[in-house]
Short mmCIF file of C-alpha atoms and ligand atoms in Angstrom, two decimals:
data_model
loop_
_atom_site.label_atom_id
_atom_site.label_comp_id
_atom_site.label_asym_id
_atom_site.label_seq_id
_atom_site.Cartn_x
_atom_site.Cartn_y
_atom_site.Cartn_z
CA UNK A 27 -0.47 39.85 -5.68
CA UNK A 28 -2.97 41.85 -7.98
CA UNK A 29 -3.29 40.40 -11.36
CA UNK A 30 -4.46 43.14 -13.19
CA UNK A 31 -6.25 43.21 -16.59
CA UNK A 32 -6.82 47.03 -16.46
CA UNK A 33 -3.81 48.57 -16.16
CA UNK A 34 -5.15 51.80 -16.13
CA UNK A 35 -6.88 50.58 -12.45
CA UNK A 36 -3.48 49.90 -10.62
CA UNK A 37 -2.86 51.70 -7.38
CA UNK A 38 0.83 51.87 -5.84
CA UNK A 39 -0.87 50.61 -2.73
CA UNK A 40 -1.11 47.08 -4.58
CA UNK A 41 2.74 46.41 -3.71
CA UNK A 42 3.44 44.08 -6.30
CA UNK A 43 0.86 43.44 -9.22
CA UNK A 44 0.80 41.35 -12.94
CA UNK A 45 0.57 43.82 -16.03
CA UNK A 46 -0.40 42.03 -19.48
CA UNK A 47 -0.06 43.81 -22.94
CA UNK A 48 1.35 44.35 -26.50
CA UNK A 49 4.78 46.38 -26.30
CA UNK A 50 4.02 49.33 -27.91
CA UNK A 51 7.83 50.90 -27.72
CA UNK A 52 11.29 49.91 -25.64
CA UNK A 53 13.62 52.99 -25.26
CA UNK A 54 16.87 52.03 -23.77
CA UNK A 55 19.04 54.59 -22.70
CA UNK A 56 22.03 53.33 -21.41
CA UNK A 57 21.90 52.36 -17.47
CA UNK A 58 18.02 52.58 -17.85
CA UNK A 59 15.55 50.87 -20.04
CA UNK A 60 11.26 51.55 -21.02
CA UNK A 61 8.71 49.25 -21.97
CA UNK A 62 5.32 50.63 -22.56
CA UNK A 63 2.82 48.06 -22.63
CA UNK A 64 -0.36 48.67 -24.15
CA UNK A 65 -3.85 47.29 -22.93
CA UNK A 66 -7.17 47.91 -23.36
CA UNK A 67 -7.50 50.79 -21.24
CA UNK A 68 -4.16 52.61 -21.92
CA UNK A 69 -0.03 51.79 -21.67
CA UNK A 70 1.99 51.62 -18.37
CA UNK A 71 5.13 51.90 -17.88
CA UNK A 72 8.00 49.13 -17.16
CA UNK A 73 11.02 50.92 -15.74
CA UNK A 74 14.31 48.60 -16.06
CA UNK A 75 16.98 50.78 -14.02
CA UNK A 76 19.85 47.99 -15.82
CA UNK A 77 21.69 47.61 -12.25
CA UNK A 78 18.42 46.51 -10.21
CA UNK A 79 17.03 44.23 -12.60
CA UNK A 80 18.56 40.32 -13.18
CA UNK A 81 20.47 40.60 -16.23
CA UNK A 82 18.62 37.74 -17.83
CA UNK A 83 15.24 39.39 -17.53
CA UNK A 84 16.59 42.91 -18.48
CA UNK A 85 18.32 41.37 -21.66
CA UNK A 86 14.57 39.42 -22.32
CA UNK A 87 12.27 42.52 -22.02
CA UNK A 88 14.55 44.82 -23.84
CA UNK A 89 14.83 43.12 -26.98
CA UNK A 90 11.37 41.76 -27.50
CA UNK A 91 9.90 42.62 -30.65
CA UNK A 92 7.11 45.73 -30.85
CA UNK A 93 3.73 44.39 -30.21
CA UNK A 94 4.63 41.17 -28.39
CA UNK A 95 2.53 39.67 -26.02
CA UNK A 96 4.02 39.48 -22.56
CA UNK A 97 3.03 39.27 -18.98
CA UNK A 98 5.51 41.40 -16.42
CA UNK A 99 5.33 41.01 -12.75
CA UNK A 100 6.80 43.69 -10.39
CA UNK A 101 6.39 46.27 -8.16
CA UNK A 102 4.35 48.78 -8.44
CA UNK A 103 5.97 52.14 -7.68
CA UNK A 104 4.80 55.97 -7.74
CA UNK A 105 6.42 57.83 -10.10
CA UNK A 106 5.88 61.77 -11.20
CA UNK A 107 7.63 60.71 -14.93
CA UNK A 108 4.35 59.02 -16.35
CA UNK A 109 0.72 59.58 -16.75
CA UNK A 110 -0.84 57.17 -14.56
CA UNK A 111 1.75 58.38 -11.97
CA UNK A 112 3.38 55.14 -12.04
CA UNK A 113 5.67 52.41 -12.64
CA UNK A 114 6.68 49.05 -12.65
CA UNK A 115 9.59 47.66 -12.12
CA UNK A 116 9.73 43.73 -13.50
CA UNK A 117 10.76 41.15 -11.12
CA UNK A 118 9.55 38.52 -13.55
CA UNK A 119 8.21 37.94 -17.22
CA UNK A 120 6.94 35.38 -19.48
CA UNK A 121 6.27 36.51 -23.24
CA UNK A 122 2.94 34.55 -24.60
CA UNK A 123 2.84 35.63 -28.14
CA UNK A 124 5.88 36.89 -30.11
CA UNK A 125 4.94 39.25 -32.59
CA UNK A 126 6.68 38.83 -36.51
CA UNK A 127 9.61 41.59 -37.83
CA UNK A 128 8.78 44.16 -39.79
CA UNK A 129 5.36 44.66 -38.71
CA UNK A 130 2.57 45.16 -41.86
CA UNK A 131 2.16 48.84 -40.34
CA UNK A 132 2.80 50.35 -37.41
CA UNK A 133 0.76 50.99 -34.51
CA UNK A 134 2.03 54.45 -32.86
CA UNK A 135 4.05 55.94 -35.74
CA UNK A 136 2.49 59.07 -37.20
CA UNK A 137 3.24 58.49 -40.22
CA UNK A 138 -0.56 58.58 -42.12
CA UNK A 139 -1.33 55.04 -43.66
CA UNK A 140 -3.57 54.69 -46.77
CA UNK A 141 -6.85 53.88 -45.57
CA UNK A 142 -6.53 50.36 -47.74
CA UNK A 143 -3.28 49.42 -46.07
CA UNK A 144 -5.32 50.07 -42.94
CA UNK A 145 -8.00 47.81 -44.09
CA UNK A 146 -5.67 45.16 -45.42
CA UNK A 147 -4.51 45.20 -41.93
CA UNK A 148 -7.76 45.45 -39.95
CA UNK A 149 -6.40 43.71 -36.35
CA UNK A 150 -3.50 46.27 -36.55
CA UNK A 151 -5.15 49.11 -36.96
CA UNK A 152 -7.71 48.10 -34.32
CA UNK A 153 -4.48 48.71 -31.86
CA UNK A 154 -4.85 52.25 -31.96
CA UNK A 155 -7.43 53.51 -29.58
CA UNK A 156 -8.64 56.47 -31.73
CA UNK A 157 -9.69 53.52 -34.21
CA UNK A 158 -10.85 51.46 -30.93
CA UNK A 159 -12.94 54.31 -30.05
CA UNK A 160 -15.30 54.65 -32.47
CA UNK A 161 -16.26 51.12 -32.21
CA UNK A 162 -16.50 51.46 -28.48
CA UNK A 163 -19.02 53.94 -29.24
CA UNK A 164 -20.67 52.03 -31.96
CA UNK A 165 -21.93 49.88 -29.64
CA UNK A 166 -22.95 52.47 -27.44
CA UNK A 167 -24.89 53.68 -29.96
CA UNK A 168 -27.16 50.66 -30.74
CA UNK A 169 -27.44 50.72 -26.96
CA UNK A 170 -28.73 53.86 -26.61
CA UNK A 171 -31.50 52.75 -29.85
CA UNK A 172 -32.05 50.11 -27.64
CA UNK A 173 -32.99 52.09 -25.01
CA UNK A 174 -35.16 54.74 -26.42
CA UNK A 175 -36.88 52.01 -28.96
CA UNK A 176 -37.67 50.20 -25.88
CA UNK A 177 -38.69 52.48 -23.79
CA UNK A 178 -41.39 53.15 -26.34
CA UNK A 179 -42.92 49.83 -26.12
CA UNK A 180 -41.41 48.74 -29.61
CA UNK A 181 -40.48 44.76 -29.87
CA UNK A 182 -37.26 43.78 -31.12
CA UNK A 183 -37.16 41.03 -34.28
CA UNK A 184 -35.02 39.29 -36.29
CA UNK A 185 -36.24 38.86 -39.97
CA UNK A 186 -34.94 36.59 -43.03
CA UNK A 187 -31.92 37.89 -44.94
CA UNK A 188 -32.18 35.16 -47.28
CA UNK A 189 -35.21 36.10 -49.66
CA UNK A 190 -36.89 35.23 -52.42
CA UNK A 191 -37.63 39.22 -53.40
CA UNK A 192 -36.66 42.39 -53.00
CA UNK A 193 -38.04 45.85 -51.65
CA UNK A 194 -35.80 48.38 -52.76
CA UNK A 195 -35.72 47.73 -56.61
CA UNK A 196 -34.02 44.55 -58.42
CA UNK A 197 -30.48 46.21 -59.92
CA UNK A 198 -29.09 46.41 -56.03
CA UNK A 199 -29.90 42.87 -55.23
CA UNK A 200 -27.28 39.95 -54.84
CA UNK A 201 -28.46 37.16 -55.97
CA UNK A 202 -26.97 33.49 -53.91
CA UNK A 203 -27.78 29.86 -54.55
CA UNK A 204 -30.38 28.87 -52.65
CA UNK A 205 -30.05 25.10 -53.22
CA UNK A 206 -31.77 24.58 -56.85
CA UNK A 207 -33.04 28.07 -57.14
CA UNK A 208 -32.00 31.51 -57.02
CA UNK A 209 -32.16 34.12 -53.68
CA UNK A 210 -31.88 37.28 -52.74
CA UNK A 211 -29.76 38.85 -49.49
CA UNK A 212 -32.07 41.15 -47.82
CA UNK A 213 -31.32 44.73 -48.84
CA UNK A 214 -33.95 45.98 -46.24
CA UNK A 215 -37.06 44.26 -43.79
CA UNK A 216 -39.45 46.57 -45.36
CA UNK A 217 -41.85 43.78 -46.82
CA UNK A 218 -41.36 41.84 -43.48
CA UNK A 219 -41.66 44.63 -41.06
CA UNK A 220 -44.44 45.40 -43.15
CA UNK A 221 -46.05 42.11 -42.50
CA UNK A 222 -45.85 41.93 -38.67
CA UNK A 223 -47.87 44.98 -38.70
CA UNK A 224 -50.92 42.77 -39.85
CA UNK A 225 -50.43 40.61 -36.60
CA UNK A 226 -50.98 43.20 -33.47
CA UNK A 227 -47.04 43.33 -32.90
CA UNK A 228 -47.95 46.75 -33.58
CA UNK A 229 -44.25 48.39 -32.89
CA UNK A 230 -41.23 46.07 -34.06
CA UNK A 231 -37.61 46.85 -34.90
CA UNK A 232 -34.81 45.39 -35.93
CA UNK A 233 -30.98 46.35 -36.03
CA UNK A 234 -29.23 43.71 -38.57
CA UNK A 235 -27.11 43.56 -41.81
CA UNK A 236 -28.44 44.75 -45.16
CA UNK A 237 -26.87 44.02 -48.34
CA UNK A 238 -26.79 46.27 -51.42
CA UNK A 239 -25.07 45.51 -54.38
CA UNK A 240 -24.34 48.97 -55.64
CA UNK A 241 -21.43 49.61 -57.37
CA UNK A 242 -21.05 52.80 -55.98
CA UNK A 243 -17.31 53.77 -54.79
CA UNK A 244 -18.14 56.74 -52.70
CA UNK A 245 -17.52 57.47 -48.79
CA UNK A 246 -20.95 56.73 -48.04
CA UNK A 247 -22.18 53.24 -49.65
CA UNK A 248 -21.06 50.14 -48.85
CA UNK A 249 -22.60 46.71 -50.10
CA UNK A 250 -23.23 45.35 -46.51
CA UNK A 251 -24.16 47.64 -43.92
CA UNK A 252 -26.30 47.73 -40.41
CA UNK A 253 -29.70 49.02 -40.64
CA UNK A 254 -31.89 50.12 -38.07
CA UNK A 255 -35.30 49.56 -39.36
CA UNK A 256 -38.77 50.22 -37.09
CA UNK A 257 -42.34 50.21 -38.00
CA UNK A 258 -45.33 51.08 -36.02
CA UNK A 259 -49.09 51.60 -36.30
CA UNK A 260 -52.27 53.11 -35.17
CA UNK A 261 -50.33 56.02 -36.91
CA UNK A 262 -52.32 59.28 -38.21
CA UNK A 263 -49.79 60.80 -40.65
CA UNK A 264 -45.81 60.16 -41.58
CA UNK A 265 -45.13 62.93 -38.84
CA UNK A 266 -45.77 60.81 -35.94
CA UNK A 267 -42.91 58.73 -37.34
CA UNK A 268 -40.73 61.74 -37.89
CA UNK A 269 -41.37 62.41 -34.31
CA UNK A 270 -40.06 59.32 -32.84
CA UNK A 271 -36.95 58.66 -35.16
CA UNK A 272 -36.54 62.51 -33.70
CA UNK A 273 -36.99 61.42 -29.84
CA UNK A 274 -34.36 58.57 -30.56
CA UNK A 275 -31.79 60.44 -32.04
CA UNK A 276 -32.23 63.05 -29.47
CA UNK A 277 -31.79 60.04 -27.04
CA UNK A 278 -28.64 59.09 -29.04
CA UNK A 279 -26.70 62.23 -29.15
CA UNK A 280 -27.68 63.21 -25.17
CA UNK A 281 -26.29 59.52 -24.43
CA UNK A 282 -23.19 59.34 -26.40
CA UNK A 283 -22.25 62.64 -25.03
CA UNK A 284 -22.65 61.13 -21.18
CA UNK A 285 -21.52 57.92 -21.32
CA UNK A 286 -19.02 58.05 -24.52
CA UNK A 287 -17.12 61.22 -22.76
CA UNK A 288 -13.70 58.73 -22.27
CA UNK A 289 -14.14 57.50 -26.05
CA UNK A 290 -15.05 61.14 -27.43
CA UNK A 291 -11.57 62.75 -25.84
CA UNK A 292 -9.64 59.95 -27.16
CA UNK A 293 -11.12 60.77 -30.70
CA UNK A 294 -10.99 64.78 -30.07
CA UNK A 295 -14.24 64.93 -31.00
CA UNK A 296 -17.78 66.76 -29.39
CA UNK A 297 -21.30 66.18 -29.90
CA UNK A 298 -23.28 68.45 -30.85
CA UNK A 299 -27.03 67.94 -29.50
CA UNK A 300 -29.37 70.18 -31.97
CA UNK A 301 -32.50 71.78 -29.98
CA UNK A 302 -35.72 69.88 -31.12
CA UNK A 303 -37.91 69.77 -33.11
CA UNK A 304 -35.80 69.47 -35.85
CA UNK A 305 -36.80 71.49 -38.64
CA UNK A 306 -39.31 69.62 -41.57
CA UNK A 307 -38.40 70.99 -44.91
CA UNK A 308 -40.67 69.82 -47.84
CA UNK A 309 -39.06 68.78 -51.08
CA UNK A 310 -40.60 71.48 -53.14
CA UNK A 311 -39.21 74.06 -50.43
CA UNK A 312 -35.82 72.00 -51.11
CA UNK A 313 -36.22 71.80 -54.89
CA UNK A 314 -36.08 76.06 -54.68
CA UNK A 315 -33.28 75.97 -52.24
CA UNK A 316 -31.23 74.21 -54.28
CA UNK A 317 -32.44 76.22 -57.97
CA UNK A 318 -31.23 79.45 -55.84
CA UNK A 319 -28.28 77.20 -55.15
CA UNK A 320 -26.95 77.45 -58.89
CA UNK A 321 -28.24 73.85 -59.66
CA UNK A 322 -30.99 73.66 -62.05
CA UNK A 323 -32.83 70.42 -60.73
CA UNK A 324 -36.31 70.44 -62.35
CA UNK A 325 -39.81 69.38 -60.23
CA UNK A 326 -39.73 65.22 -59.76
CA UNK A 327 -36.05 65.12 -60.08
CA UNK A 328 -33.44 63.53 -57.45
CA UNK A 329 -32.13 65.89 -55.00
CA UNK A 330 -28.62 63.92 -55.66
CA UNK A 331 -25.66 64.37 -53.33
CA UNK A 332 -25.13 67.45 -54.59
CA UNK A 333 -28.59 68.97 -53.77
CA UNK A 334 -28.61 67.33 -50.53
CA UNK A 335 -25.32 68.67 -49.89
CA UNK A 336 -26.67 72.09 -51.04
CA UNK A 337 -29.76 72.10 -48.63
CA UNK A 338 -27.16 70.89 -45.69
CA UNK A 339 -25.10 74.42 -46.38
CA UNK A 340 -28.38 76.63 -46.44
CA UNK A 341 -29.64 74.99 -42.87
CA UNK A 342 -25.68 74.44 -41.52
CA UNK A 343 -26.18 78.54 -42.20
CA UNK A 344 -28.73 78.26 -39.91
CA UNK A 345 -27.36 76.85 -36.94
CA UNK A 346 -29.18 73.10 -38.13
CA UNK A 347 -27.48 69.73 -38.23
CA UNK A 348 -30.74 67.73 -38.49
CA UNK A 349 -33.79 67.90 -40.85
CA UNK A 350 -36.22 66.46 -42.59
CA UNK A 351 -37.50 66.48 -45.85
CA UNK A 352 -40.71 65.41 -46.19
CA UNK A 353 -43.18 64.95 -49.15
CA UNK A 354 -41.32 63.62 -51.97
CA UNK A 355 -42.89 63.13 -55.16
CA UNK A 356 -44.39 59.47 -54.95
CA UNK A 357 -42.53 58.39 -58.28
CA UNK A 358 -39.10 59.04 -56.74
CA UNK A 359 -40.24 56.86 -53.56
CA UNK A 360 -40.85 53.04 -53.39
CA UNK A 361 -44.14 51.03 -53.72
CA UNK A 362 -44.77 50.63 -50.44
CA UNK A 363 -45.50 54.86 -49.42
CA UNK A 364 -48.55 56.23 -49.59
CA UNK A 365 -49.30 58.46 -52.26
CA UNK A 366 -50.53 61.88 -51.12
CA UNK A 367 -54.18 62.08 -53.15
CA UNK A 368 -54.58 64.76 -55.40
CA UNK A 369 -50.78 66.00 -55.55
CA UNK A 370 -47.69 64.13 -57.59
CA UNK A 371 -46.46 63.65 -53.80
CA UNK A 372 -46.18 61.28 -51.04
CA UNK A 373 -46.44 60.72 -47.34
CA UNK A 374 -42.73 60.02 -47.40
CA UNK A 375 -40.02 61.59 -45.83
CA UNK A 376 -36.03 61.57 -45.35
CA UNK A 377 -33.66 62.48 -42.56
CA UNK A 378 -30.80 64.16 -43.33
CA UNK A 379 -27.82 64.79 -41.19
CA UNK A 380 -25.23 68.26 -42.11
CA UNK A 381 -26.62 67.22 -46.14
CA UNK A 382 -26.31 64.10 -46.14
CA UNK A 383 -29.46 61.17 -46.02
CA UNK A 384 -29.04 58.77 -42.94
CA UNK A 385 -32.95 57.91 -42.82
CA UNK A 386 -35.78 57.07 -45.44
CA UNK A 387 -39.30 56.81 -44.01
CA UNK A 388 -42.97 57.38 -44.79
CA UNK A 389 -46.68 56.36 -44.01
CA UNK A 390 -47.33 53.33 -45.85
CA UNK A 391 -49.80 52.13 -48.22
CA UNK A 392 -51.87 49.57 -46.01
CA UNK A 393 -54.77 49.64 -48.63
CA UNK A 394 -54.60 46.31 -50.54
CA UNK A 395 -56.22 47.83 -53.98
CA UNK A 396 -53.94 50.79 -54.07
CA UNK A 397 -50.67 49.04 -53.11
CA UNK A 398 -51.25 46.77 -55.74
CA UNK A 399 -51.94 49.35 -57.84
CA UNK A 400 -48.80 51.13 -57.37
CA UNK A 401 -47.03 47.83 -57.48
CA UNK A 402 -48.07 47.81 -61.06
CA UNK A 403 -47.31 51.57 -62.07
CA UNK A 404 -43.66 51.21 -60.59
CA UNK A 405 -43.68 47.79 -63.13
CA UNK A 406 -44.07 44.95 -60.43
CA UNK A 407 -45.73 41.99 -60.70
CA UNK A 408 -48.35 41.79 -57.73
CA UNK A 409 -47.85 37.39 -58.56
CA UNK A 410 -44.11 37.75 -57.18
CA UNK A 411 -45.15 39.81 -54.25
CA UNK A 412 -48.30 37.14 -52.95
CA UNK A 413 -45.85 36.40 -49.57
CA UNK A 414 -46.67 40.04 -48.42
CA UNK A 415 -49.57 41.19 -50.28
CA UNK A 416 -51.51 38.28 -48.49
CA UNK A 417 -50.90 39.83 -44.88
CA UNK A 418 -52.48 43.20 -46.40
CA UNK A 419 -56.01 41.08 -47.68
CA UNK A 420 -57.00 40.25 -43.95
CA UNK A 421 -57.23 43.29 -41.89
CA UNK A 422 -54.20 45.41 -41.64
CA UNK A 423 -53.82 48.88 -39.58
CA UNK A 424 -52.61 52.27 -40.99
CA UNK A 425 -48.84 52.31 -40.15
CA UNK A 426 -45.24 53.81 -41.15
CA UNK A 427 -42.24 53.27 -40.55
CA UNK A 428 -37.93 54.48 -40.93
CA UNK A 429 -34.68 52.96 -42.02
CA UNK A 430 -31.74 54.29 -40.51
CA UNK A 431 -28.13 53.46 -41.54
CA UNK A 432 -26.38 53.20 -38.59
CA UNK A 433 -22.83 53.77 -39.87
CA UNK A 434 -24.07 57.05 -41.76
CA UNK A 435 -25.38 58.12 -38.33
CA UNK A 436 -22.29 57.19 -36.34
CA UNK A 437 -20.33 59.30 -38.98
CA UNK A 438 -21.89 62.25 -39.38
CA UNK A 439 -21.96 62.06 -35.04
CA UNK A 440 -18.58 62.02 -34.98
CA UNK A 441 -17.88 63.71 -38.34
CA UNK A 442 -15.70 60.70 -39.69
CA UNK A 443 -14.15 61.26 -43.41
CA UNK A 444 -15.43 58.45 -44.72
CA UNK A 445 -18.08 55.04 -44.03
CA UNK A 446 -15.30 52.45 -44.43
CA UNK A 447 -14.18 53.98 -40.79
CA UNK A 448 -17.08 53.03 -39.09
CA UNK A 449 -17.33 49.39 -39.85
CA UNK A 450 -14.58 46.75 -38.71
CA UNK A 451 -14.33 44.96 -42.11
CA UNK A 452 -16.17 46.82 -44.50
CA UNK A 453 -17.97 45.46 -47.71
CA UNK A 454 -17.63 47.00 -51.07
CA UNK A 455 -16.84 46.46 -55.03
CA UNK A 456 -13.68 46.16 -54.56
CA UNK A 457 -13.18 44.83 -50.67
CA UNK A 458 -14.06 41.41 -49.51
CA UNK A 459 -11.40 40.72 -46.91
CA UNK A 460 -10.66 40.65 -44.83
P1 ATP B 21 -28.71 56.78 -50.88
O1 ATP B 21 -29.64 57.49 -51.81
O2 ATP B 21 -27.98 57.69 -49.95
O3 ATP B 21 -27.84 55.78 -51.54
P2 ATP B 21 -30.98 55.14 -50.34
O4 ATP B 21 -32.10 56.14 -50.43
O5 ATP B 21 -30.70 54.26 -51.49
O6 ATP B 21 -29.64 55.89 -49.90
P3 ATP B 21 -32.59 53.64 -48.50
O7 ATP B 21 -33.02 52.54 -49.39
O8 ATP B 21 -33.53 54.75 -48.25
O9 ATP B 21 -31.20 54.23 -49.05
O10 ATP B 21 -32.05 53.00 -47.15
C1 ATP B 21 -32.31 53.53 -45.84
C2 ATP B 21 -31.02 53.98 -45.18
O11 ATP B 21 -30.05 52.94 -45.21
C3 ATP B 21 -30.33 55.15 -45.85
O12 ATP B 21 -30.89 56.37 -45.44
C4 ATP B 21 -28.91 55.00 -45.37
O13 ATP B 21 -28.76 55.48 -44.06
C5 ATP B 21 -28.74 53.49 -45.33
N1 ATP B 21 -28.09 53.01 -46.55
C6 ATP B 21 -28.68 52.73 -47.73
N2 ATP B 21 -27.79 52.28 -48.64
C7 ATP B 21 -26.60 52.24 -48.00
C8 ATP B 21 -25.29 51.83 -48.40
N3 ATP B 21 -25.04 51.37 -49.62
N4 ATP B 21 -24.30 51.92 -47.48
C9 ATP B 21 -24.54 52.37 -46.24
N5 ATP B 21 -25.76 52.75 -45.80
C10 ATP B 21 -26.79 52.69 -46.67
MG1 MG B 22 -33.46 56.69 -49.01
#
């Protein structure tokens, strides 16, 4: 007898097999009774024609509660009514896990559910496989990173996400107990991916949680996300970076699109792969796109979400998903980039995906005199900073390096209406559970 934990895999030809699932729906009509069960890969269905089945076993499986557990044995027989092209008919049954009445939301109806009711009930929602799905290809994703990151001899790392200090600036920090004294969770590896560059690991990455406590209730920022963070050196200018975030995504989007296809038609959705290379837009060349735009952003100043979202019309006009925009001025740009000489600029760069950012990135400053310099224009103290500035006193190689936020990317791949859907339990102001 085939025990079968696919049920999607079973074959007439197996005679008798063992089906295990969640009942998604019983339909009893009279002399004839359906069970869908629902696995992994799909439902199949259990056809109870009242007259061939024992009574007590036809009385069990049609009154079980939706989304019970249960385990039916039977035989497998063709049948032109269903889409796998066939059925089962139960010879036995033993229910594992009865499921509670009323459920806390319902798995199949298509009725729409507030996103927080969704949330609130995280494992239910998870049932549907259009929610499945784009976890499924989640992981697919960090796969394919894997791959191309690989591939191009970078080493993978794991680096502290409890810290004494900060990268990013101190307002987004969350501050924990650390025993007698106060810590930080990580809101990025910069300093630390930073560091390793002193110590001939000269291509690192790391794909791990960051934490940002922004208050910001938008469809984009959460307060714990997963960040894709490399850094290499040996590098001659920022665009060498550009060019192998570019060769990853490109690796990405050609790899979802092969081995996601099963995922992808579940969630209706295609991927677009743009043609390389993707377009480099500098900021000033933004800054007048967005003017012509109708919003009067002056030189220096934040594009904002609306100016990115401006820019993203102007190059969606032009057939582009996928650009960057390179040379911001330095003072809207961290510490850490290197300050283009001569100009109010920097070697600094983001990605942006259909207007939105999914990537910061740059050429760092690997001079120790001038990053402590601008440690002390952007109003750091170069004392709290000794940890990192130390690896930069002892020989350290020209190098850059990119964040990417993995949920932003997965969204704007599959076009997803909001952040929240591409994390199991997501973090934010107002959500910490489940
Ligand atoms: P934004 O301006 O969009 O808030 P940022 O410039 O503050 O982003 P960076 O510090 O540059 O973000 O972080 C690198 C990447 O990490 C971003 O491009 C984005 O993909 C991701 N990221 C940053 N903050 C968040 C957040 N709160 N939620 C989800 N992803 C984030
Ligand atoms: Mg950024």
């Amino acid at each position: 007898m085939a025990v079968i934990r696919d049920s999607s895999n079973i074959k007439v030809e197996d005679g008798t097999a063992t089906v295990s699932g969640w009942v998604q729906d019983i339909r009893n009509m009279g002399g004839i009774s359906f069970l869908t069960l629902r696995d992994r890969y799909g439902t199949i269905q259990i056809t109870m024609p009242k007259k061939k089945i024992d009574p007590e076993l036809f009385g069990l499986l049609t009154k079980l509660s939706r989304e019970t557990v249960v385990s039916v044995t039977g035989e497998v027989k063709a049948s032109n009514q269903t889409a796998l092209g066939l059925e089962i008919i139960p010879a036995s049954a033993e229910v594992l896990s009865e499921a509670a009445v009323p459920l806390p939301m319902g798995v199949i109806d298509k009725v729409n559910v507030e996103m927080d009711t969704r949330l609130n009930n995280r494992f239910m929602d998870l049932r549907k496989p259009e929610v499945r799905a784009i976890f499924e290809l989640k992981a697919l994703m960090v796969e394919l990173i894997e791959e191309a990151v690989r591939g191009n001899g970078f080493v993978q790392v794991y680096t502290p996400k409890i810290s004494a200090a900060g990268a990013e600036g101190g307002a987004e920090l969350f501050q924990v107990q650390y025993f007698d004294r106060p810590a930080y969770l990580a809101q990025s590896p910069q300093l630390y991916k930073q560091i390793l560059m002193s110590t001939g690991l000269d291509r690192i990455y790391e794909i791990a949680p960051a934490f940002r406590a922004e208050r910001s209730n938008t469809n984009r920022h959460v307060t714990e996300f997963i960040s894709f963070d490399g850094e290499m050196s040996w590098i001659e200018n920022e665009e060498q970076v550009m060019a192998m975030i570019e060769e990853i995504i490109d690796h990405v989007l050609v790899g979802l699109k092969e081995r996601g296809k099963k995922q992808l038609e579940i969630l209706g959705k295609e991927i677009n792969v743009p043609a390389r290379p993707y377009p480099i837009l500098t900021y000033s060349e933004c800054l007048k796109i967005v003017n012509d735009g109708g919003l009067p952003l002056k030189e220096g100043d934040d594009l904002g979400t609306e100016g990115e979202k401006i820019v993203g019309d102007v190059m969606a006009g032009k057939g582009v998903d996928l650009y960057f925009i390179a040379e911001y001025p330095e003072e809207a740009k961290p510490f850490y980039i290197m300050e283009k000489d001569g100009t109010p600029y920097s070697f600094s760069f983001d990605l942006d995906y259909r207007g939105q950012e999914i990537s910061s990135g740059g050429q760092r400053e690997h001079r120790y005199d001038r990053l402590v310099a601008r440690m002390e224009k952007k109003g750091l103290n170069p004392d709290d900073f000794s940890f990192y500035l130390d690896a930069f006193k002892y020989g350290m190689p020209p190098h850059g390096g990119w964040g990417i936020g993995i949920e932003r990317l997965l969204v704007k791949m599959l076009d997803l209406p909001n952040i929240r859907e591409a994390i199991l339990f997501p973090r934010d102001p107002s959500r910490l559970s489940p």
